[in-house]
Amino acid sequence: MNADESSDETRNNKKRNKTGQMLSMKILVSIFAMGGIFFLALNEKFTSEVPSNYDTILETEPPDLTAPKEEKLSINVLDSCTLPELDPWDSTIYKYLNPEKNPLKNCKKKINAISKLEEGKVVIDENFANVSKCAFRCLYPKTDYNLVYSSWKDVNSSEPDCDIVEVQCRSAATGTAFHKYLHAQIYAPEESPTFLGDGLINNEIENLKDIPDTELPQPPDVHIILIDSVSASQVFRSMPKTTHILREDYGAVPFKHVNKVGLNSRPNGFALLLDKYPTKPKFSISWMSYMAHDDANGLYHVDEDFYKLFKEYREKLKNSYIFLMSDHGHRFGSIRATKVGEVEDNNPFLYLVVPENKQNDKKFMEALQENSKSLVSHYDTYATFVEIANNSTWKSTKNLSQGETILHGSSFFHHLPNPRSCRSLRIPFEYCTCQFEKVPVVGPQEFISGIGEFMVSWLNKEIEKNNATKKCEVLNLDTRKEVKVQEFEPKSRLNIYQVTVKVNPSGGEFWGYAQKNFNISTNTTSYTMVSERMPRLNAYAGQSNCVSSNPRITPICYCKNLKGKPKVQETTR
């Protein structure tokens, strides 16, 4: 090869590298669009229903302007927000904390795997290779609850083209299956997906070819690690080593006042991509659904594991955005029954790490630190994802190109707009963490019973609306249990009450907000439901299997075929 040919080949290689980087960036943008769905899917009805949540409240009669000054508070109270400052070890929950809780303590290994994945190939232990016949099949996700299974293939015939691989070995002599195992890997197709059919992208790629190598953008990785059902206080008290290494070694910014925007989450799991595809930008989501979901003390034992993970990967994650976070706090149990637990339920944790080059940007970090002290929601988190994905230079966040993306929040990378109240941020009234005055109501009994019966009737109507009356028992107010009623901001004269009831036959405990209405012309009292849903405070697994396909009423329904059976449940799943 002569000098000219060598020079041409070098230039061609550079062009291919630039083209590959541009494609990787576009792929990342597209993956972001798909990844963001997991936030929007949590609240697919929320977008249309949140405004009515507040509109219902605002339809009340205006306050009497001739009343004393201290009583002139009105609906403006909904536009204010005093943020809570919680003690992770508050005296009302301290007795329920158990740092020694470890479900793996004294765990004895019962299964010795004779199969493993090595460089994408199924390998069988040599001691069993000649006395068994082993096969594998791929498991592909279809929905949250269903899989698609490939056909079985001999382990020596080919390599699995999937992330989740099931291996089964049978005795060569008897044909009896004696080994079944699931393996996980990151399957990398030989040819990466491209968008060469997009003329616009082709033009951008052509423009990139003449850019000097030193000016090529260096897109960062993005890793979302989500632990289901963990509050800001819980992660602080349960994972001290992890939060310390994130703050001190990674420069992580903890967001103290994230407010959930929906009741619960849809459990999803995605493979972790750390340390794979070293030359391409990566986007990963790891959603850990069961680690802490059913136990407020379920996080203590994993602190050391997360600490080791972040310590080991420190160098590899220098050019990464890391979102260690949750979707909501613990939704039921002893801690949730306290006032502190109510706030924790609505306050999921979020630690945000930005690439090292961003940490050297003083103005950028000042805005980020300031925003971390404000009321935010995961609509803001999603807006941050969009900015990362659409930031074409990856070195500046000044020019955000949103395209056709509809945002209901604001990126953390700029000073957040005001006002920041639950109403302005589209946070449902019943999940708002802003601190308002709530005064216990002790009477008259006629009012207590009336509003309690109204809440139960609303639950029964939910069953009716979902066509489940033939499967679910009619719920009745448990009169042996006190109906707890608290008036919301009495001086505002909104006549809103937080009501907690227990029902039969399920033993379910539910709460919600209702508004009292008085008709002067008929001299009658009625109630309006303010809450979009009535969350359940205790577990219900097994009570609603007859309507398991309808998550709207699974917490409410008590299947008729269970009447007379025990009510004690251990989980919401």
XYZ file of C-alpha atoms in Angstrom:
573
model
C 0.000 0.000 0.000
C 1.488 3.364 -1.028
C 1.411 6.519 1.069
C -1.629 7.952 -0.742
C -3.620 4.741 -0.270
C -2.650 4.659 3.402
C -3.768 8.258 3.833
C -7.103 7.541 2.105
C -7.698 4.509 4.303
C -6.990 6.557 7.445
C -9.489 9.225 6.351
C -12.096 6.565 5.567
C -11.628 5.002 8.992
C -12.125 8.386 10.627
C -15.292 8.942 8.610
C -16.626 5.543 9.642
C -15.842 6.292 13.288
C -17.593 9.654 13.108
C -20.565 8.117 11.332
C -20.760 5.393 13.974
C -20.695 7.952 16.776
C -23.464 9.970 15.119
C -25.598 6.859 14.704
C -24.957 5.949 18.325
C -26.169 9.373 19.400
C -29.363 9.026 17.347
C -29.920 5.528 18.672
C -29.560 6.891 22.194
C -32.150 9.592 21.496
C -34.594 6.968 20.252
C -33.938 4.730 23.248
C -34.621 7.697 25.515
C -37.995 8.126 23.859
C -38.807 4.503 24.651
C -37.239 4.572 28.097
C -39.205 7.642 29.071
C -42.415 5.713 28.501
C -41.902 3.894 31.782
C -42.536 7.166 33.637
C -45.475 8.251 31.505
C -47.057 4.799 31.638
C -47.224 4.991 35.410
C -49.760 7.746 35.119
C -51.403 7.386 31.726
C -54.711 8.679 33.098
C -53.079 11.352 35.180
C -52.518 13.834 32.369
C -56.235 14.273 31.760
C -57.477 13.850 35.315
C -55.166 15.976 37.433
C -56.724 19.333 36.556
C -60.177 18.117 37.579
C -58.705 17.100 40.916
C -58.082 20.748 41.714
C -61.006 22.116 39.709
C -63.379 20.177 41.941
C -61.885 21.842 44.989
C -62.011 25.286 43.413
C -65.735 25.016 42.711
C -66.506 25.706 46.367
C -68.241 28.893 47.384
C -65.821 31.793 47.930
C -65.010 32.682 51.528
C -66.944 35.393 53.318
C -64.856 38.503 52.735
C -66.517 40.175 55.722
C -65.092 37.529 58.035
C -62.275 38.385 60.436
C -58.839 38.738 58.835
C -57.579 35.438 60.225
C -60.443 33.626 58.470
C -59.953 35.178 55.043
C -57.718 32.358 53.840
C -59.121 30.898 50.639
C -58.171 28.599 47.837
C -54.867 30.475 47.536
C -53.589 28.023 50.132
C -53.339 25.480 47.296
C -50.816 27.692 45.516
C -48.410 27.708 48.440
C -46.028 25.026 49.644
C -44.146 24.529 52.881
C -41.748 21.650 52.289
C -41.415 18.955 54.969
C -38.164 18.320 56.811
C -38.299 14.723 57.996
C -36.163 12.969 60.578
C -35.288 9.533 59.118
C -35.232 8.179 62.679
C -38.340 9.992 63.929
C -39.524 8.725 67.321
C -42.901 7.682 65.882
C -41.277 5.167 63.521
C -38.064 4.272 65.357
C -39.525 1.152 66.983
C -40.354 -0.252 63.548
C -36.790 0.024 62.227
C -34.606 -3.086 62.146
C -31.133 -2.553 60.629
C -30.280 -6.203 61.314
C -33.004 -7.448 58.972
C -31.431 -9.664 56.328
C -33.556 -12.210 54.447
C -30.353 -13.881 53.214
C -28.977 -14.517 56.691
C -28.278 -18.226 57.245
C -29.269 -18.883 53.636
C -27.875 -22.212 52.435
C -27.194 -22.782 48.770
C -29.383 -25.613 47.506
C -28.684 -25.514 43.785
C -25.301 -26.054 42.172
C -25.406 -24.755 38.623
C -23.759 -27.026 36.077
C -24.366 -24.562 33.237
C -23.091 -21.054 32.584
C -22.785 -18.467 29.839
C -19.311 -17.718 28.519
C -18.909 -15.148 25.731
C -22.521 -15.722 24.710
C -22.283 -19.521 24.581
C -23.922 -22.041 26.926
C -21.213 -24.122 28.611
C -21.909 -27.317 30.584
C -19.714 -28.533 33.435
C -17.327 -31.145 32.014
C -18.319 -33.603 34.750
C -21.850 -33.702 33.313
C -21.239 -33.071 29.628
C -21.023 -36.746 28.675
C -23.834 -38.067 30.856
C -26.529 -35.561 30.012
C -28.340 -33.928 27.140
C -28.716 -30.187 27.599
C -30.765 -27.666 25.678
C -31.549 -23.978 25.932
C -34.352 -21.657 24.922
C -34.761 -17.892 24.897
C -37.282 -15.960 26.976
C -38.477 -12.764 25.314
C -40.628 -10.163 27.110
C -44.124 -9.644 25.708
C -45.940 -7.717 28.442
C -45.362 -7.030 32.139
C -46.830 -10.436 32.926
C -46.186 -12.594 29.846
C -43.211 -14.049 27.990
C -42.601 -15.479 24.548
C -40.574 -18.711 24.567
C -38.381 -19.854 21.696
C -38.044 -23.508 20.746
C -35.521 -25.689 22.596
C -32.102 -26.026 20.955
C -29.138 -28.243 21.746
C -26.491 -26.236 23.611
C -23.888 -27.186 21.005
C -26.012 -26.186 18.019
C -25.900 -22.404 18.295
C -25.586 -19.422 20.610
C -28.649 -17.781 22.199
C -29.631 -14.465 20.609
C -31.352 -13.094 23.706
C -30.729 -11.674 27.162
C -32.537 -14.302 29.260
C -31.613 -17.925 28.625
C -33.233 -20.994 30.177
C -31.121 -24.163 30.302
C -32.426 -27.654 30.980
C -30.389 -30.863 31.254
C -31.743 -34.399 31.159
C -30.063 -37.651 32.071
C -28.731 -39.357 28.961
C -29.735 -42.703 30.450
C -33.264 -42.042 31.737
C -34.294 -38.795 30.078
C -35.232 -37.312 33.458
C -34.675 -33.578 33.846
C -32.270 -32.917 36.720
C -31.058 -29.381 36.029
C -33.012 -26.210 35.222
C -31.429 -22.777 35.376
C -31.934 -19.224 34.142
C -28.967 -17.195 32.923
C -28.806 -13.503 32.042
C -26.489 -11.790 29.606
C -26.305 -8.700 27.427
C -26.889 -9.926 23.902
C -25.065 -7.774 21.343
C -26.177 -8.238 17.708
C -23.289 -8.252 15.254
C -24.912 -5.440 13.296
C -26.108 -2.449 15.282
C -29.463 -0.933 14.303
C -29.202 2.137 12.089
C -31.456 4.888 10.868
C -30.014 5.169 7.360
C -33.521 5.437 5.931
C -33.858 8.846 7.543
C -32.692 11.477 5.066
C -32.325 14.137 7.746
C -30.000 11.940 9.779
C -28.019 11.069 6.652
C -27.459 14.777 6.042
C -26.295 15.288 9.611
C -23.893 12.356 9.246
C -22.448 13.865 6.056
C -21.924 17.158 7.881
C -20.093 15.350 10.671
C -17.563 13.769 8.331
C -15.594 16.974 7.907
C -15.416 17.800 11.626
C -11.907 17.375 13.103
C -11.592 14.397 15.462
C -10.759 16.686 18.365
C -14.157 18.361 18.020
C -16.253 15.214 17.839
C -18.871 15.077 20.572
C -18.300 12.567 23.329
C -21.792 11.408 24.299
C -22.109 10.253 27.921
C -23.767 7.115 29.203
C -27.037 7.259 31.112
C -27.877 4.717 33.816
C -31.159 4.633 35.707
C -31.131 2.379 38.763
C -34.581 2.319 40.299
C -35.426 0.572 43.576
C -39.182 0.221 43.929
C -40.956 1.681 46.981
C -38.138 3.575 48.725
C -38.476 7.052 50.230
C -35.803 9.726 50.576
C -35.629 9.101 54.325
C -35.511 5.331 53.914
C -32.531 5.301 51.558
C -30.678 7.694 53.870
C -31.140 5.507 56.956
C -30.832 2.145 55.157
C -27.930 2.741 52.743
C -25.399 5.015 54.504
C -22.331 3.600 52.726
C -23.939 3.863 49.307
C -25.191 7.419 49.746
C -21.814 8.440 51.187
C -19.767 7.157 48.249
C -22.195 8.748 45.811
C -21.924 12.140 47.491
C -18.187 12.099 48.222
C -16.702 10.189 45.272
C -19.275 10.803 42.553
C -20.447 14.294 43.500
C -24.056 13.091 43.574
C -26.795 15.617 44.264
C -29.635 14.294 46.463
C -33.089 15.684 45.674
C -34.897 15.876 49.021
C -38.362 16.868 47.853
C -39.359 14.624 44.967
C -43.151 14.215 45.034
C -44.755 11.151 43.500
C -47.450 11.808 40.906
C -49.400 8.563 41.134
C -50.449 5.812 43.510
C -47.989 3.053 42.630
C -45.766 1.680 39.870
C -45.842 -0.910 37.138
C -43.052 -3.373 37.959
C -40.522 -3.609 35.164
C -37.039 -5.063 34.965
C -34.341 -4.286 32.458
C -30.819 -5.646 32.075
C -27.958 -3.629 33.517
C -25.516 -2.475 30.805
C -22.584 -1.283 32.903
C -19.171 -1.961 31.326
C -20.634 -3.253 28.031
C -20.138 -1.784 24.545
C -17.171 0.382 25.669
C -17.070 2.425 22.436
C -20.752 3.357 22.306
C -23.001 5.539 24.480
C -25.239 3.430 26.683
C -28.684 3.873 28.147
C -29.767 1.388 30.811
C -32.673 0.930 33.174
C -32.511 -1.498 36.059
C -35.832 -1.617 37.909
C -35.594 -3.633 41.133
C -39.197 -4.408 41.964
C -39.051 -6.654 45.012
C -35.931 -5.660 46.913
C -37.758 -3.330 49.321
C -41.347 -3.331 48.058
C -42.905 -5.483 50.765
C -40.632 -4.640 53.693
C -39.675 -1.211 55.030
C -36.509 -2.858 56.404
C -35.702 -4.677 53.181
C -32.944 -2.330 52.078
C -30.387 -2.532 54.892
C -28.774 -5.763 53.703
C -28.009 -4.492 50.171
C -26.088 -1.376 51.228
C -22.733 -3.164 51.074
C -23.484 -4.591 47.617
C -24.356 -1.204 46.136
C -21.321 0.352 47.805
C -19.015 -2.242 46.207
C -20.691 -1.746 42.833
C -20.106 1.998 42.812
C -16.586 1.618 44.179
C -15.618 -0.895 41.493
C -17.114 1.060 38.602
C -15.914 4.531 39.588
C -13.535 4.985 36.643
C -15.946 3.505 34.107
C -18.732 5.848 35.197
C -16.869 9.156 35.003
C -18.652 10.104 31.791
C -22.104 9.033 32.942
C -25.371 10.423 34.137
C -26.575 8.207 36.988
C -30.095 8.374 38.369
C -30.346 6.258 41.527
C -33.968 6.672 42.441
C -37.390 5.292 43.332
C -40.955 5.704 42.127
C -42.646 6.167 45.512
C -42.126 5.357 49.186
C -43.428 2.446 51.229
C -47.195 2.267 50.723
C -48.408 0.061 53.564
C -47.429 -1.297 56.967
C -46.680 0.061 60.427
C -44.521 2.979 59.292
C -47.043 4.023 56.635
C -49.729 4.278 59.335
C -47.845 7.183 60.960
C -47.844 10.838 59.879
C -44.166 10.538 58.980
C -44.915 7.424 56.944
C -47.615 9.249 55.004
C -45.081 11.824 53.838
C -42.449 9.156 53.118
C -44.945 7.317 50.898
C -45.215 10.402 48.696
C -41.494 11.274 48.739
C -39.376 8.861 46.637
C -35.612 9.274 46.729
C -33.416 10.560 43.914
C -29.620 10.884 43.726
C -28.326 12.416 40.511
C -24.742 12.102 39.276
C -23.602 14.114 36.244
C -20.444 13.557 34.151
C -17.216 14.942 35.576
C -16.906 17.653 32.920
C -20.323 18.964 34.001
C -19.278 19.034 37.643
C -16.606 21.563 36.690
C -19.265 23.934 35.343
C -19.920 26.247 38.299
C -23.167 27.806 37.042
C -24.520 24.433 35.986
C -23.860 22.902 39.410
C -25.242 25.931 41.252
C -28.546 25.544 39.408
C -28.567 21.803 40.079
C -27.884 22.267 43.794
C -30.555 24.941 44.076
C -33.119 22.769 42.299
C -32.363 19.839 44.602
C -33.939 21.799 47.456
C -37.168 22.533 45.555
C -40.408 20.630 45.122
C -40.031 18.454 42.011
C -41.657 15.413 40.455
C -40.664 12.747 37.970
C -42.181 14.888 35.245
C -39.108 17.049 35.886
C -36.939 13.929 35.808
C -38.377 13.040 32.412
C -37.758 16.576 31.134
C -34.136 16.113 32.220
C -33.946 12.869 30.219
C -35.259 14.690 27.164
C -32.654 17.417 27.516
C -29.836 14.884 27.775
C -31.128 13.038 24.709
C -31.639 16.165 22.621
C -28.436 17.917 23.604
C -26.570 17.590 20.316
C -23.168 18.767 21.562
C -23.291 16.896 24.864
C -21.072 19.624 26.327
C -23.618 22.373 26.846
C -27.174 22.515 28.133
C -27.973 26.004 26.892
C -29.871 25.030 23.750
C -32.603 22.495 24.425
C -34.286 21.137 21.339
C -37.511 19.509 22.504
C -38.815 18.672 19.051
C -42.351 17.357 19.340
C -41.899 16.093 22.884
C -44.652 17.319 25.210
C -43.233 18.069 28.637
C -45.153 18.496 31.877
C -42.015 19.289 33.856
C -38.743 21.224 33.705
C -35.167 19.996 33.395
C -33.059 19.933 36.552
C -30.223 21.549 34.590
C -31.721 25.051 34.645
C -33.241 27.194 37.367
C -36.734 25.815 37.880
C -39.703 28.102 37.191
C -41.992 29.326 39.963
C -44.434 28.908 41.586
C -43.643 25.382 42.733
C -46.782 24.043 44.339
C -48.534 20.725 43.850
C -51.208 22.464 41.825
C -48.723 24.107 39.440
C -46.650 20.911 39.087
C -49.605 18.618 38.284
C -49.170 16.618 41.478
C -52.500 15.096 42.595
C -53.971 16.691 45.689
C -53.958 13.487 47.743
C -50.237 12.839 47.214
C -48.996 16.369 47.849
C -46.112 16.526 50.345
C -46.530 20.245 50.995
C -47.315 20.723 54.658
C -50.852 21.923 55.376
C -52.713 22.079 58.658
C -54.913 19.068 59.386
C -57.126 19.097 62.463
C -58.726 15.901 63.851
C -62.530 15.967 63.822
C -64.184 14.234 66.781
C -67.846 14.933 66.064
C -70.714 15.104 65.649
C -71.023 11.345 65.179
C -73.659 11.788 62.488
C -71.096 13.623 60.347
C -68.335 11.080 61.069
C -70.558 8.142 60.138
C -71.996 9.917 57.110
C -68.675 10.765 55.511
C -67.376 7.279 56.355
C -70.334 5.635 54.607
C -69.793 7.920 51.620
C -66.197 6.721 51.251
C -67.278 3.061 51.347
C -70.047 3.692 48.815
C -67.442 5.226 46.521
C -65.375 2.022 46.748
C -68.420 -0.072 45.840
C -69.144 2.194 42.875
C -65.605 1.593 41.643
C -66.368 -2.129 41.596
C -69.613 -1.432 39.716
C -67.925 0.809 37.146
C -65.452 -1.974 36.423
C -68.222 -4.567 35.946
C -66.982 -6.745 38.799
C -70.067 -6.989 41.050
C -70.500 -10.678 40.183
C -66.969 -11.431 41.341
C -66.471 -9.048 44.285
C -68.263 -8.820 47.617
C -70.165 -5.660 48.541
C -68.050 -3.743 51.047
C -69.463 -2.447 54.320
C -68.109 0.041 56.831
C -66.536 -1.723 59.820
C -68.274 0.102 62.660
C -65.963 -1.502 65.228
C -63.090 0.534 63.812
C -62.948 4.291 64.315
C -63.495 6.391 61.208
C -60.574 8.812 61.282
C -61.437 12.272 59.991
C -59.119 15.274 59.698
C -60.145 18.643 58.302
C -57.759 20.108 55.741
C -56.795 23.733 56.458
C -59.925 24.629 58.492
C -59.333 28.369 58.113
C -59.415 28.097 54.327
C -63.094 27.098 54.542
C -62.650 24.551 51.756
C -64.552 21.910 53.759
C -62.112 19.194 52.692
C -61.554 16.172 54.926
C -59.045 13.353 54.945
C -60.948 10.197 55.843
C -59.619 6.742 56.759
C -62.023 3.788 56.916
C -61.884 0.038 57.452
C -64.230 -2.217 55.509
C -65.677 -5.704 55.768
C -65.322 -8.458 54.714
C -61.758 -7.818 53.469
C -60.457 -5.894 56.473
C -59.062 -3.386 54.014
C -58.080 0.061 55.281
C -58.485 2.904 52.793
C -58.057 6.639 52.855
C -58.944 9.570 50.662
C -60.064 13.195 50.556
C -63.715 14.224 50.334
C -65.373 17.623 50.252
C -68.501 18.499 52.211
C -71.179 20.409 50.328
C -74.217 22.101 51.875
C -77.257 22.988 49.774
C -78.950 25.998 51.374
C -82.184 25.657 49.384
C -82.769 22.024 50.378
C -80.952 22.169 53.711
C -79.082 18.962 52.844
C -75.467 17.843 53.042
C -73.665 15.871 50.339
C -70.087 14.841 49.653
C -67.785 14.955 46.646
C -64.739 12.746 46.225
C -61.611 14.843 45.794
C -59.134 11.952 45.513
C -58.783 10.290 42.131
C -58.307 6.965 43.938
C -58.509 5.674 47.507
C -55.145 4.094 48.354
C -55.146 0.967 50.505
C -52.999 1.054 53.632
C -52.713 -2.677 54.328
C -51.742 -5.653 52.183
C -54.203 -7.590 50.074
C -52.354 -10.336 48.157
C -54.663 -13.226 47.369
C -57.876 -11.315 48.082
C -58.498 -10.150 44.526
C -57.177 -12.889 42.252
C -60.560 -13.030 40.533
C -59.905 -9.543 39.072
C -56.115 -9.717 38.819
C -56.182 -8.316 35.284
C -57.714 -5.037 36.488
C -55.217 -3.115 38.671
C -57.784 -0.379 39.220
C -59.812 -2.556 41.603
C -57.390 -5.230 42.809
C -56.806 -3.313 46.086
C -60.575 -2.932 46.569
C -62.093 -6.263 45.543
C -62.648 -9.139 47.953
C -63.476 -12.140 45.774
C -66.747 -13.878 46.616
C -65.092 -17.294 46.575
C -62.948 -16.232 49.561
C -65.753 -15.436 51.987
C -64.973 -16.905 55.404
C -61.267 -17.398 54.676
C -58.432 -15.655 56.612
C -57.879 -11.974 55.798
C -54.251 -11.631 56.882
C -52.023 -10.920 53.887
C -48.273 -10.373 53.575
C -47.910 -8.470 50.340
C -49.683 -6.259 47.847
C -48.560 -8.427 44.956
